[in-house]
């Protein structure tokens, strides 16, 4: 693997899941692979799980790790030809090349503005690092995608399913703040690669990018969508058409134990209790959110292992 900025970078997802499960059984088997190699992690936005699990994965492989909260460094310019006489102090052209001299792999987290759809969809931050860095790039959640999370979710479903073809539902949830579509996008993309029956449910008007959801059934009746579900992945996203708007906060979309039935509850975390999901669900045996978070390490580790092997 030469990079991991999107799910499509994985040559064979089933093989990657199997390899991640093997790494989980013996996390230090490849501890020599990353010796004298450095992962630099760049954070334009906050993180708990991605930061710690990716660092842990790198260390399991014997890598050194350096992290930078980019907003505490020089403010970067991304546009070409700008007269940089305002707030930006350094162009990504120099920054990416400089960081590449300190790193064997660069991982980037950069959320969307949720204000300028075209700019967000262009993935200009991630793509600038891909363009100007001279080492492989990993996406730790960009404007439109969170492929490390989706790989962890696929590992979790594979480990926990009791059926050959489980029914998996992605259910929108209310949230007071405008959140990106990235997690939902990557989960929808990943589920289309898996041997699952996949359904999306959300209020009318909350359609994700149709280039991502393609022919996945969208059922506006949440109860109907969740009938006989084995896994229910709950996630808020802000409106994609009325870009970045919070047009619906209807609490009836919150996940409850009654609605969940016998399904397993999934969420990428962090999650707002009793807004997105009620306490009774999160505190029940049916919640697999802690297992998902654990699998973030092995998703990152299988990606790093494959990138290190390609250097
Ligand atoms: N799920 C996830 O990406 O968590 P963090 O935002 O804490 O990294």
mmCIF file of C-alpha atoms and ligand atoms in Angstrom:
data_model
loop_
_atom_site.group_PDB
_atom_site.id
_atom_site.type_symbol
_atom_site.label_atom_id
_atom_site.label_comp_id
_atom_site.label_asym_id
_atom_site.label_seq_id
_atom_site.Cartn_x
_atom_site.Cartn_y
_atom_site.Cartn_z
ATOM 1 C CA UNK A 1 0.000 0.000 0.000
ATOM 2 C CA UNK A 2 1.508 3.330 -1.057
ATOM 3 C CA UNK A 3 -0.868 5.534 0.964
ATOM 4 C CA UNK A 4 -4.186 5.384 2.817
ATOM 5 C CA UNK A 5 -6.247 8.447 2.055
ATOM 6 C CA UNK A 6 -9.361 6.527 0.966
ATOM 7 C CA UNK A 7 -10.802 3.041 1.389
ATOM 8 C CA UNK A 8 -10.062 2.286 -2.275
ATOM 9 C CA UNK A 9 -6.319 2.293 -1.396
ATOM 10 C CA UNK A 10 -6.756 -1.118 0.268
ATOM 11 C CA UNK A 11 -6.068 -3.717 -2.433
ATOM 12 C CA UNK A 12 -8.202 -6.412 -0.765
ATOM 13 C CA UNK A 13 -10.428 -5.405 2.159
ATOM 14 C CA UNK A 14 -11.174 -8.956 3.320
ATOM 15 C CA UNK A 15 -7.446 -9.723 3.450
ATOM 16 C CA UNK A 16 -6.796 -6.470 5.365
ATOM 17 C CA UNK A 17 -9.497 -7.351 7.928
ATOM 18 C CA UNK A 18 -8.042 -10.840 8.402
ATOM 19 C CA UNK A 19 -4.545 -9.373 8.783
ATOM 20 C CA UNK A 20 -5.786 -6.831 11.343
ATOM 21 C CA UNK A 21 -7.400 -9.610 13.401
ATOM 22 C CA UNK A 22 -4.087 -11.525 13.334
ATOM 23 C CA UNK A 23 -2.209 -8.375 14.430
ATOM 24 C CA UNK A 24 -4.660 -8.019 17.310
ATOM 25 C CA UNK A 25 -3.706 -11.535 18.478
ATOM 26 C CA UNK A 26 0.014 -10.693 18.430
ATOM 27 C CA UNK A 27 0.450 -6.882 18.243
ATOM 28 C CA UNK A 28 4.249 -6.945 18.580
ATOM 29 C CA UNK A 29 4.982 -9.589 15.897
ATOM 30 C CA UNK A 30 6.312 -6.909 13.513
ATOM 31 C CA UNK A 31 8.013 -4.706 16.105
ATOM 32 C CA UNK A 32 11.226 -4.641 14.001
ATOM 33 C CA UNK A 33 9.416 -3.450 10.842
ATOM 34 C CA UNK A 34 9.194 0.175 11.930
ATOM 35 C CA UNK A 35 12.619 0.420 13.553
ATOM 36 C CA UNK A 36 14.280 3.766 12.715
ATOM 37 C CA UNK A 37 11.095 4.888 10.945
ATOM 38 C CA UNK A 38 9.074 7.903 12.073
ATOM 39 C CA UNK A 39 5.367 8.662 11.846
ATOM 40 C CA UNK A 40 4.533 12.375 11.984
ATOM 41 C CA UNK A 41 0.901 13.046 12.873
ATOM 42 C CA UNK A 42 -0.527 16.467 11.940
ATOM 43 C CA UNK A 43 -3.705 17.572 13.684
ATOM 44 C CA UNK A 44 -5.688 20.515 12.346
ATOM 45 C CA UNK A 45 -8.532 19.378 14.658
ATOM 46 C CA UNK A 46 -9.082 17.697 18.002
ATOM 47 C CA UNK A 47 -8.859 13.959 18.522
ATOM 48 C CA UNK A 48 -8.829 11.388 21.297
ATOM 49 C CA UNK A 49 -9.103 7.952 19.637
ATOM 50 C CA UNK A 50 -7.381 8.660 16.330
ATOM 51 C CA UNK A 51 -4.383 10.285 17.979
ATOM 52 C CA UNK A 52 -3.836 7.614 20.620
ATOM 53 C CA UNK A 53 -4.717 4.526 18.571
ATOM 54 C CA UNK A 54 -2.576 5.567 15.593
ATOM 55 C CA UNK A 55 0.351 6.333 17.896
ATOM 56 C CA UNK A 56 -0.127 2.986 19.644
ATOM 57 C CA UNK A 57 -0.280 1.182 16.288
ATOM 58 C CA UNK A 58 2.941 2.836 15.142
ATOM 59 C CA UNK A 59 4.699 1.982 18.409
ATOM 60 C CA UNK A 60 3.509 -1.635 18.189
ATOM 61 C CA UNK A 61 5.404 -1.729 14.879
ATOM 62 C CA UNK A 62 8.508 -0.187 16.481
ATOM 63 C CA UNK A 63 8.102 3.273 14.910
ATOM 64 C CA UNK A 64 8.949 6.597 16.505
ATOM 65 C CA UNK A 65 6.039 9.043 16.573
ATOM 66 C CA UNK A 66 5.900 12.851 16.521
ATOM 67 C CA UNK A 67 2.647 14.836 16.745
ATOM 68 C CA UNK A 68 1.986 18.445 15.836
ATOM 69 C CA UNK A 69 -1.168 20.439 16.567
ATOM 70 C CA UNK A 70 -0.898 22.446 13.384
ATOM 71 C CA UNK A 71 -2.936 25.351 14.706
ATOM 72 C CA UNK A 72 -0.204 25.912 17.310
ATOM 73 C CA UNK A 73 2.439 26.172 14.548
ATOM 74 C CA UNK A 74 2.670 28.692 11.681
ATOM 75 C CA UNK A 75 -0.634 29.238 9.930
ATOM 76 C CA UNK A 76 -0.453 27.504 6.561
ATOM 77 C CA UNK A 77 -1.356 28.897 3.141
ATOM 78 C CA UNK A 78 -2.882 26.444 0.642
ATOM 79 C CA UNK A 79 -3.735 28.679 -2.337
ATOM 80 C CA UNK A 80 -1.229 29.150 -5.145
ATOM 81 C CA UNK A 81 -0.024 32.605 -6.074
ATOM 82 C CA UNK A 82 -1.339 34.263 -2.918
ATOM 83 C CA UNK A 83 0.295 37.461 -1.754
ATOM 84 C CA UNK A 84 0.856 36.256 1.798
ATOM 85 C CA UNK A 85 0.500 39.607 3.534
ATOM 86 C CA UNK A 86 -2.342 38.542 5.870
ATOM 87 C CA UNK A 87 -2.584 35.718 8.437
ATOM 88 C CA UNK A 88 -0.791 32.839 6.744
ATOM 89 C CA UNK A 89 2.950 32.583 7.444
ATOM 90 C CA UNK A 90 4.068 29.461 5.586
ATOM 91 C CA UNK A 91 2.942 27.763 2.379
ATOM 92 C CA UNK A 92 2.066 24.069 2.458
ATOM 93 C CA UNK A 93 4.603 23.629 -0.393
ATOM 94 C CA UNK A 94 7.493 24.268 2.006
ATOM 95 C CA UNK A 95 5.821 22.786 5.090
ATOM 96 C CA UNK A 96 5.010 19.419 3.485
ATOM 97 C CA UNK A 97 8.515 19.073 2.038
ATOM 98 C CA UNK A 98 10.138 20.039 5.346
ATOM 99 C CA UNK A 99 7.995 17.619 7.388
ATOM 100 C CA UNK A 100 8.796 14.861 4.858
ATOM 101 C CA UNK A 101 12.452 15.168 5.855
ATOM 102 C CA UNK A 102 11.529 14.294 9.440
ATOM 103 C CA UNK A 103 9.008 11.572 8.589
ATOM 104 C CA UNK A 104 8.728 8.245 6.790
ATOM 105 C CA UNK A 105 4.943 8.478 6.909
ATOM 106 C CA UNK A 106 2.736 11.555 7.479
ATOM 107 C CA UNK A 107 -0.793 11.259 8.879
ATOM 108 C CA UNK A 108 -3.173 14.220 8.581
ATOM 109 C CA UNK A 109 -6.436 15.140 10.328
ATOM 110 C CA UNK A 110 -8.252 18.074 8.718
ATOM 111 C CA UNK A 111 -12.015 18.507 9.079
ATOM 112 C CA UNK A 112 -14.228 20.442 6.642
ATOM 113 C CA UNK A 113 -15.306 24.038 7.201
ATOM 114 C CA UNK A 114 -18.932 22.985 6.503
ATOM 115 C CA UNK A 115 -19.312 26.453 4.971
ATOM 116 C CA UNK A 116 -17.727 26.192 1.512
ATOM 117 C CA UNK A 117 -18.944 22.927 -0.037
ATOM 118 C CA UNK A 118 -16.791 23.069 -3.163
ATOM 119 C CA UNK A 119 -13.650 23.792 -1.159
ATOM 120 C CA UNK A 120 -14.399 21.045 1.358
ATOM 121 C CA UNK A 121 -15.210 18.538 -1.386
ATOM 122 C CA UNK A 122 -11.897 19.370 -3.075
ATOM 123 C CA UNK A 123 -10.075 17.991 -0.005
ATOM 124 C CA UNK A 124 -7.499 20.739 -0.518
ATOM 125 C CA UNK A 125 -5.650 20.147 2.761
ATOM 126 C CA UNK A 126 -5.216 16.386 2.381
ATOM 127 C CA UNK A 127 -4.500 16.688 -1.346
ATOM 128 C CA UNK A 128 -1.917 19.434 -0.785
ATOM 129 C CA UNK A 129 -0.002 17.137 1.539
ATOM 130 C CA UNK A 130 -0.321 14.315 -1.013
ATOM 131 C CA UNK A 131 1.001 16.667 -3.703
ATOM 132 C CA UNK A 132 3.930 18.239 -1.883
ATOM 133 C CA UNK A 133 5.022 15.609 0.671
ATOM 134 C CA UNK A 134 7.597 13.096 -0.480
ATOM 135 C CA UNK A 135 6.451 10.296 1.868
ATOM 136 C CA UNK A 136 3.162 8.299 2.097
ATOM 137 C CA UNK A 137 0.106 10.060 3.509
ATOM 138 C CA UNK A 138 -2.532 8.586 5.831
ATOM 139 C CA UNK A 139 -5.954 10.193 6.241
ATOM 140 C CA UNK A 140 -6.865 10.496 9.940
ATOM 141 C CA UNK A 141 -10.244 12.073 8.956
ATOM 142 C CA UNK A 142 -10.514 14.607 6.222
ATOM 143 C CA UNK A 143 -13.329 16.803 4.934
ATOM 144 C CA UNK A 144 -15.196 13.923 3.329
ATOM 145 C CA UNK A 145 -13.769 10.648 4.655
ATOM 146 C CA UNK A 146 -12.626 8.776 7.745
ATOM 147 C CA UNK A 147 -11.188 5.577 6.261
ATOM 148 C CA UNK A 148 -9.336 4.419 9.415
ATOM 149 C CA UNK A 149 -12.636 4.516 11.319
ATOM 150 C CA UNK A 150 -14.414 2.590 8.558
ATOM 151 C CA UNK A 151 -11.735 -0.108 8.566
ATOM 152 C CA UNK A 152 -12.071 -0.454 12.362
ATOM 153 C CA UNK A 153 -15.853 -0.705 11.930
ATOM 154 C CA UNK A 154 -15.477 -3.428 9.289
ATOM 155 C CA UNK A 155 -13.132 -5.364 11.598
ATOM 156 C CA UNK A 156 -15.679 -5.037 14.430
ATOM 157 C CA UNK A 157 -18.592 -6.318 12.335
ATOM 158 C CA UNK A 158 -16.469 -9.209 11.020
ATOM 159 C CA UNK A 159 -15.470 -10.213 14.550
ATOM 160 C CA UNK A 160 -18.953 -9.964 16.057
ATOM 161 C CA UNK A 161 -21.326 -11.143 13.367
ATOM 162 C CA UNK A 162 -23.209 -14.357 14.030
ATOM 163 C CA UNK A 163 -24.530 -14.460 10.456
ATOM 164 C CA UNK A 164 -22.852 -14.961 7.091
ATOM 165 C CA UNK A 165 -24.690 -11.908 5.739
ATOM 166 C CA UNK A 166 -25.730 -9.617 8.615
ATOM 167 C CA UNK A 167 -28.129 -6.717 8.180
ATOM 168 C CA UNK A 168 -26.356 -3.417 8.893
ATOM 169 C CA UNK A 169 -28.230 -0.122 9.246
ATOM 170 C CA UNK A 170 -26.695 3.356 9.212
ATOM 171 C CA UNK A 171 -29.103 5.565 11.155
ATOM 172 C CA UNK A 172 -28.905 9.371 11.294
ATOM 173 C CA UNK A 173 -29.254 10.893 14.776
ATOM 174 C CA UNK A 174 -29.985 14.399 16.025
ATOM 175 C CA UNK A 175 -27.166 16.662 17.208
ATOM 176 C CA UNK A 176 -27.105 20.317 18.237
ATOM 177 C CA UNK A 177 -23.946 21.155 16.252
ATOM 178 C CA UNK A 178 -23.117 20.856 12.565
ATOM 179 C CA UNK A 179 -21.015 17.719 12.084
ATOM 180 C CA UNK A 180 -19.202 16.468 8.969
ATOM 181 C CA UNK A 181 -20.454 13.669 6.698
ATOM 182 C CA UNK A 182 -17.032 11.970 6.760
ATOM 183 C CA UNK A 183 -17.757 9.039 9.098
ATOM 184 C CA UNK A 184 -21.075 8.248 7.421
ATOM 185 C CA UNK A 185 -19.484 8.533 3.952
ATOM 186 C CA UNK A 186 -16.683 6.108 4.767
ATOM 187 C CA UNK A 187 -18.962 3.681 6.596
ATOM 188 C CA UNK A 188 -21.329 3.655 3.590
ATOM 189 C CA UNK A 189 -18.411 3.110 1.221
ATOM 190 C CA UNK A 190 -17.003 0.293 3.359
ATOM 191 C CA UNK A 191 -20.350 -1.496 3.746
ATOM 192 C CA UNK A 192 -20.710 -1.613 -0.038
ATOM 193 C CA UNK A 193 -17.454 -3.609 -0.073
ATOM 194 C CA UNK A 194 -18.646 -6.054 2.597
ATOM 195 C CA UNK A 195 -20.906 -9.095 2.432
ATOM 196 C CA UNK A 196 -23.756 -7.410 4.332
ATOM 197 C CA UNK A 197 -27.332 -6.277 3.702
ATOM 198 C CA UNK A 198 -26.889 -2.504 4.053
ATOM 199 C CA UNK A 199 -29.655 0.076 4.576
ATOM 200 C CA UNK A 200 -29.438 3.808 5.366
ATOM 201 C CA UNK A 201 -32.128 5.662 7.304
ATOM 202 C CA UNK A 202 -32.379 9.426 7.863
ATOM 203 C CA UNK A 203 -34.965 12.201 7.687
ATOM 204 C CA UNK A 204 -35.965 13.225 4.160
ATOM 205 C CA UNK A 205 -33.533 15.823 2.843
ATOM 206 C CA UNK A 206 -30.555 14.405 4.756
ATOM 207 C CA UNK A 207 -29.250 12.364 1.818
ATOM 208 C CA UNK A 208 -25.502 11.872 1.744
ATOM 209 C CA UNK A 209 -23.519 12.410 -1.459
ATOM 210 C CA UNK A 210 -25.260 10.124 -4.023
ATOM 211 C CA UNK A 211 -21.855 9.368 -5.563
ATOM 212 C CA UNK A 212 -21.071 7.625 -2.277
ATOM 213 C CA UNK A 213 -24.409 5.977 -1.432
ATOM 214 C CA UNK A 214 -24.971 4.825 -5.055
ATOM 215 C CA UNK A 215 -27.714 2.147 -4.980
ATOM 216 C CA UNK A 216 -27.842 1.605 -1.204
ATOM 217 C CA UNK A 217 -31.533 1.503 -0.114
ATOM 218 C CA UNK A 218 -32.569 4.638 1.788
ATOM 219 C CA UNK A 219 -35.578 4.100 4.066
ATOM 220 C CA UNK A 220 -36.989 7.277 5.657
ATOM 221 C CA UNK A 221 -38.956 5.303 8.258
ATOM 222 C CA UNK A 222 -36.323 4.502 10.907
ATOM 223 C CA UNK A 223 -38.377 1.721 12.507
ATOM 224 C CA UNK A 224 -38.953 0.052 9.145
ATOM 225 C CA UNK A 225 -35.263 0.369 8.206
ATOM 226 C CA UNK A 226 -34.175 -1.254 11.459
ATOM 227 C CA UNK A 227 -36.446 -4.299 11.196
ATOM 228 C CA UNK A 228 -34.322 -7.452 11.797
ATOM 229 C CA UNK A 229 -31.110 -5.418 11.972
ATOM 230 C CA UNK A 230 -28.013 -7.109 13.371
ATOM 231 C CA UNK A 231 -25.882 -3.948 13.612
ATOM 232 C CA UNK A 232 -27.127 -0.369 13.883
ATOM 233 C CA UNK A 233 -24.507 2.331 13.293
ATOM 234 C CA UNK A 234 -25.795 5.626 14.637
ATOM 235 C CA UNK A 235 -24.243 8.888 13.483
ATOM 236 C CA UNK A 236 -25.230 12.489 13.001
ATOM 237 C CA UNK A 237 -24.226 14.400 9.924
ATOM 238 C CA UNK A 238 -25.159 17.924 8.899
ATOM 239 C CA UNK A 239 -27.155 18.502 5.749
ATOM 240 C CA UNK A 240 -25.261 17.795 2.531
ATOM 241 C CA UNK A 241 -27.617 19.580 0.110
ATOM 242 C CA UNK A 242 -28.154 22.664 2.301
ATOM 243 C CA UNK A 243 -24.498 22.308 3.026
ATOM 244 C CA UNK A 244 -23.462 22.274 6.683
ATOM 245 C CA UNK A 245 -26.916 23.296 7.960
ATOM 246 C CA UNK A 246 -28.620 21.771 11.002
ATOM 247 C CA UNK A 247 -32.186 21.594 9.658
ATOM 248 C CA UNK A 248 -33.491 18.845 11.915
ATOM 249 C CA UNK A 249 -32.939 18.155 15.619
ATOM 250 C CA UNK A 250 -36.020 15.961 16.026
ATOM 251 C CA UNK A 251 -35.324 13.943 19.214
ATOM 252 C CA UNK A 252 -37.475 11.069 17.951
ATOM 253 C CA UNK A 253 -34.426 10.014 15.843
ATOM 254 C CA UNK A 254 -32.360 9.337 18.989
ATOM 255 C CA UNK A 255 -31.492 5.651 19.378
ATOM 256 C CA UNK A 256 -33.337 3.922 22.193
ATOM 257 C CA UNK A 257 -33.251 0.410 23.591
ATOM 258 C CA UNK A 258 -36.803 -0.135 22.371
ATOM 259 C CA UNK A 259 -35.885 0.754 18.778
ATOM 260 C CA UNK A 260 -32.597 -1.168 18.844
ATOM 261 C CA UNK A 261 -34.271 -4.510 19.544
ATOM 262 C CA UNK A 262 -31.625 -7.245 19.531
ATOM 263 C CA UNK A 263 -29.171 -5.407 17.281
ATOM 264 C CA UNK A 264 -25.676 -4.387 18.270
ATOM 265 C CA UNK A 265 -25.166 -0.636 18.678
ATOM 266 C CA UNK A 266 -22.228 1.015 16.906
ATOM 267 C CA UNK A 267 -20.901 4.576 17.036
ATOM 268 C CA UNK A 268 -17.469 6.003 16.222
ATOM 269 C CA UNK A 269 -17.380 8.158 19.413
ATOM 270 C CA UNK A 270 -17.342 10.753 20.846
ATOM 271 C CA UNK A 271 -21.099 10.551 21.398
ATOM 272 C CA UNK A 272 -23.558 12.836 23.184
ATOM 273 C CA UNK A 273 -25.551 10.749 25.650
ATOM 274 C CA UNK A 274 -29.321 11.165 25.592
ATOM 275 C CA UNK A 275 -29.123 13.264 22.425
ATOM 276 C CA UNK A 276 -27.733 10.762 19.908
ATOM 277 C CA UNK A 277 -28.376 7.634 21.981
ATOM 278 C CA UNK A 278 -29.955 7.002 25.346
ATOM 279 C CA UNK A 279 -27.891 5.855 28.333
ATOM 280 C CA UNK A 280 -29.641 2.486 28.438
ATOM 281 C CA UNK A 281 -28.221 1.571 25.011
ATOM 282 C CA UNK A 282 -24.658 2.766 25.636
ATOM 283 C CA UNK A 283 -24.577 1.039 29.020
ATOM 284 C CA UNK A 284 -25.970 -2.241 27.685
ATOM 285 C CA UNK A 285 -24.172 -5.368 26.486
ATOM 286 C CA UNK A 286 -25.447 -4.554 22.990
ATOM 287 C CA UNK A 287 -23.173 -1.526 22.705
ATOM 288 C CA UNK A 288 -19.914 -2.376 20.925
ATOM 289 C CA UNK A 289 -18.490 1.155 20.866
ATOM 290 C CA UNK A 290 -15.563 0.306 23.154
ATOM 291 C CA UNK A 291 -14.641 -2.679 20.962
ATOM 292 C CA UNK A 292 -14.821 -0.398 17.895
ATOM 293 C CA UNK A 293 -12.443 2.061 19.556
ATOM 294 C CA UNK A 294 -10.041 -0.776 20.381
ATOM 295 C CA UNK A 295 -10.079 -1.875 16.753
ATOM 296 C CA UNK A 296 -8.904 1.611 15.726
ATOM 297 C CA UNK A 297 -5.423 0.467 16.805
ATOM 298 C CA UNK A 298 -5.444 -2.604 14.579
ATOM 299 C CA UNK A 299 -6.953 -0.763 11.632
ATOM 300 C CA UNK A 300 -4.114 1.764 11.866
ATOM 301 C CA UNK A 301 -1.582 -1.000 12.448
ATOM 302 C CA UNK A 302 -2.523 -2.998 9.353
ATOM 303 C CA UNK A 303 -2.376 0.193 7.270
ATOM 304 C CA UNK A 304 1.010 1.236 8.683
ATOM 305 C CA UNK A 305 2.383 -2.305 8.289
ATOM 306 C CA UNK A 306 1.429 -2.410 4.620
ATOM 307 C CA UNK A 307 2.830 1.069 3.974
ATOM 308 C CA UNK A 308 6.105 0.231 5.774
ATOM 309 C CA UNK A 309 6.420 -2.956 3.686
ATOM 310 C CA UNK A 310 6.111 -0.855 0.514
ATOM 311 C CA UNK A 311 8.830 1.671 1.419
HETATM 312 N N1 LIG B 1 -13.755 8.319 16.170
HETATM 313 C C1 LIG B 1 -12.783 9.245 16.176
HETATM 314 O O1 LIG B 1 -12.196 9.570 15.150
HETATM 315 O O2 LIG B 1 -12.478 9.732 17.407
HETATM 316 P P1 LIG B 1 -11.552 11.016 17.661
HETATM 317 O O3 LIG B 1 -12.224 12.187 16.989
HETATM 318 O O4 LIG B 1 -11.491 11.148 19.164
HETATM 319 O O5 LIG B 1 -10.201 10.762 17.063
#
